[in-house]
Amino acid sequence: MLLIHIKYDIGIDDRISNLESCDKKLLFTELRNNKITDEELRSREIIRVNNWLDVRDQIL
């Protein structure tokens, strides 16, 4: 029998600083972060999400 262990860390937060150590970074939009540009998010490999349906779409 072959066992495969996959380690993958998904971070979901409204602060960029809390996502730094995650493999997949999802930033919830809110007032404190809504002025962060798409270009800056791309450079940090962060995906902006606006609701839990967006989160579902990103992880499934």
PDB file of C-alpha atoms in Angstrom:
ATOM      1  CA  MET A   1       0.000   0.000   0.000  1.00  0.00           C
ATOM      2  CA  LEU A   2       1.307   3.432  -0.961  1.00  0.00           C
ATOM      3  CA  LEU A   3       0.614   6.311   1.422  1.00  0.00           C
ATOM      4  CA  ILE A   4       1.018   9.867   0.241  1.00  0.00           C
ATOM      5  CA  HIS A   5       1.170  12.724   2.719  1.00  0.00           C
ATOM      6  CA  ILE A   6       0.499  16.191   1.361  1.00  0.00           C
ATOM      7  CA  LYS A   7       1.170  19.222   3.517  1.00  0.00           C
ATOM      8  CA  TYR A   8      -0.439  22.433   2.337  1.00  0.00           C
ATOM      9  CA  ASP A   9      -1.190  25.508   4.390  1.00  0.00           C
ATOM     10  CA  ILE A  10      -4.046  27.837   3.417  1.00  0.00           C
ATOM     11  CA  GLY A  11      -4.199  31.201   5.147  1.00  0.00           C
ATOM     12  CA  ILE A  12      -7.414  33.223   5.223  1.00  0.00           C
ATOM     13  CA  ASP A  13      -7.192  36.591   6.960  1.00  0.00           C
ATOM     14  CA  ASP A  14      -7.835  40.308   6.627  1.00  0.00           C
ATOM     15  CA  ARG A  15      -4.213  41.275   7.369  1.00  0.00           C
ATOM     16  CA  ILE A  16      -1.379  40.600   4.971  1.00  0.00           C
ATOM     17  CA  SER A  17       1.098  40.145   7.815  1.00  0.00           C
ATOM     18  CA  ASN A  18      -0.833  37.096   9.044  1.00  0.00           C
ATOM     19  CA  LEU A  19      -0.535  35.401   5.643  1.00  0.00           C
ATOM     20  CA  GLU A  20       3.232  35.544   5.185  1.00  0.00           C
ATOM     21  CA  SER A  21       4.006  31.946   6.144  1.00  0.00           C
ATOM     22  CA  CYS A  22       1.117  30.307   4.254  1.00  0.00           C
ATOM     23  CA  ASP A  23       1.347  28.360   1.010  1.00  0.00           C
ATOM     24  CA  LYS A  24      -1.933  29.759  -0.338  1.00  0.00           C
ATOM     25  CA  LYS A  25      -2.825  33.261   0.819  1.00  0.00           C
ATOM     26  CA  LEU A  26      -6.415  34.537   0.757  1.00  0.00           C
ATOM     27  CA  LEU A  27      -7.033  38.106   1.862  1.00  0.00           C
ATOM     28  CA  PHE A  28     -10.555  38.961   3.011  1.00  0.00           C
ATOM     29  CA  THR A  29     -11.498  42.431   1.805  1.00  0.00           C
ATOM     30  CA  GLU A  30     -12.318  44.963   4.504  1.00  0.00           C
ATOM     31  CA  LEU A  31     -11.873  48.697   5.088  1.00  0.00           C
ATOM     32  CA  ARG A  32      -8.296  48.451   6.371  1.00  0.00           C
ATOM     33  CA  ASN A  33      -7.039  46.623   3.275  1.00  0.00           C
ATOM     34  CA  ASN A  34      -9.274  47.722   0.409  1.00  0.00           C
ATOM     35  CA  LYS A  35      -6.680  50.214  -0.890  1.00  0.00           C
ATOM     36  CA  ILE A  36      -4.040  47.538  -1.437  1.00  0.00           C
ATOM     37  CA  THR A  37      -3.598  47.289  -5.186  1.00  0.00           C
ATOM     38  CA  ASP A  38      -4.037  44.141  -7.239  1.00  0.00           C
ATOM     39  CA  GLU A  39      -0.443  44.562  -8.393  1.00  0.00           C
ATOM     40  CA  GLU A  40       0.857  44.471  -4.813  1.00  0.00           C
ATOM     41  CA  LEU A  41      -1.271  41.429  -4.023  1.00  0.00           C
ATOM     42  CA  ARG A  42       0.025  39.626  -7.135  1.00  0.00           C
ATOM     43  CA  SER A  43       3.623  40.407  -6.190  1.00  0.00           C
ATOM     44  CA  ARG A  44       3.023  38.762  -2.802  1.00  0.00           C
ATOM     45  CA  GLU A  45       1.028  35.880  -4.339  1.00  0.00           C
ATOM     46  CA  ILE A  46      -2.102  36.876  -2.415  1.00  0.00           C
ATOM     47  CA  ILE A  47      -5.626  36.350  -3.720  1.00  0.00           C
ATOM     48  CA  ARG A  48      -8.343  38.761  -2.636  1.00  0.00           C
ATOM     49  CA  VAL A  49     -11.660  37.205  -1.564  1.00  0.00           C
ATOM     50  CA  ASN A  50     -14.845  39.048  -0.682  1.00  0.00           C
ATOM     51  CA  ASN A  51     -16.922  36.255   0.879  1.00  0.00           C
ATOM     52  CA  TRP A  52     -16.912  32.575   1.782  1.00  0.00           C
ATOM     53  CA  LEU A  53     -18.118  31.593  -1.681  1.00  0.00           C
ATOM     54  CA  ASP A  54     -14.938  33.166  -3.094  1.00  0.00           C
ATOM     55  CA  VAL A  55     -12.925  31.149  -0.562  1.00  0.00           C
ATOM     56  CA  ARG A  56     -14.676  27.959  -1.630  1.00  0.00           C
ATOM     57  CA  ASP A  57     -13.932  28.695  -5.273  1.00  0.00           C
ATOM     58  CA  GLN A  58     -10.233  29.195  -4.494  1.00  0.00           C
ATOM     59  CA  ILE A  59      -9.699  26.024  -2.490  1.00  0.00           C
ATOM     60  CA  LEU A  60     -11.833  23.550  -4.412  1.00  0.00           C
TER      61      LEU A  60
END
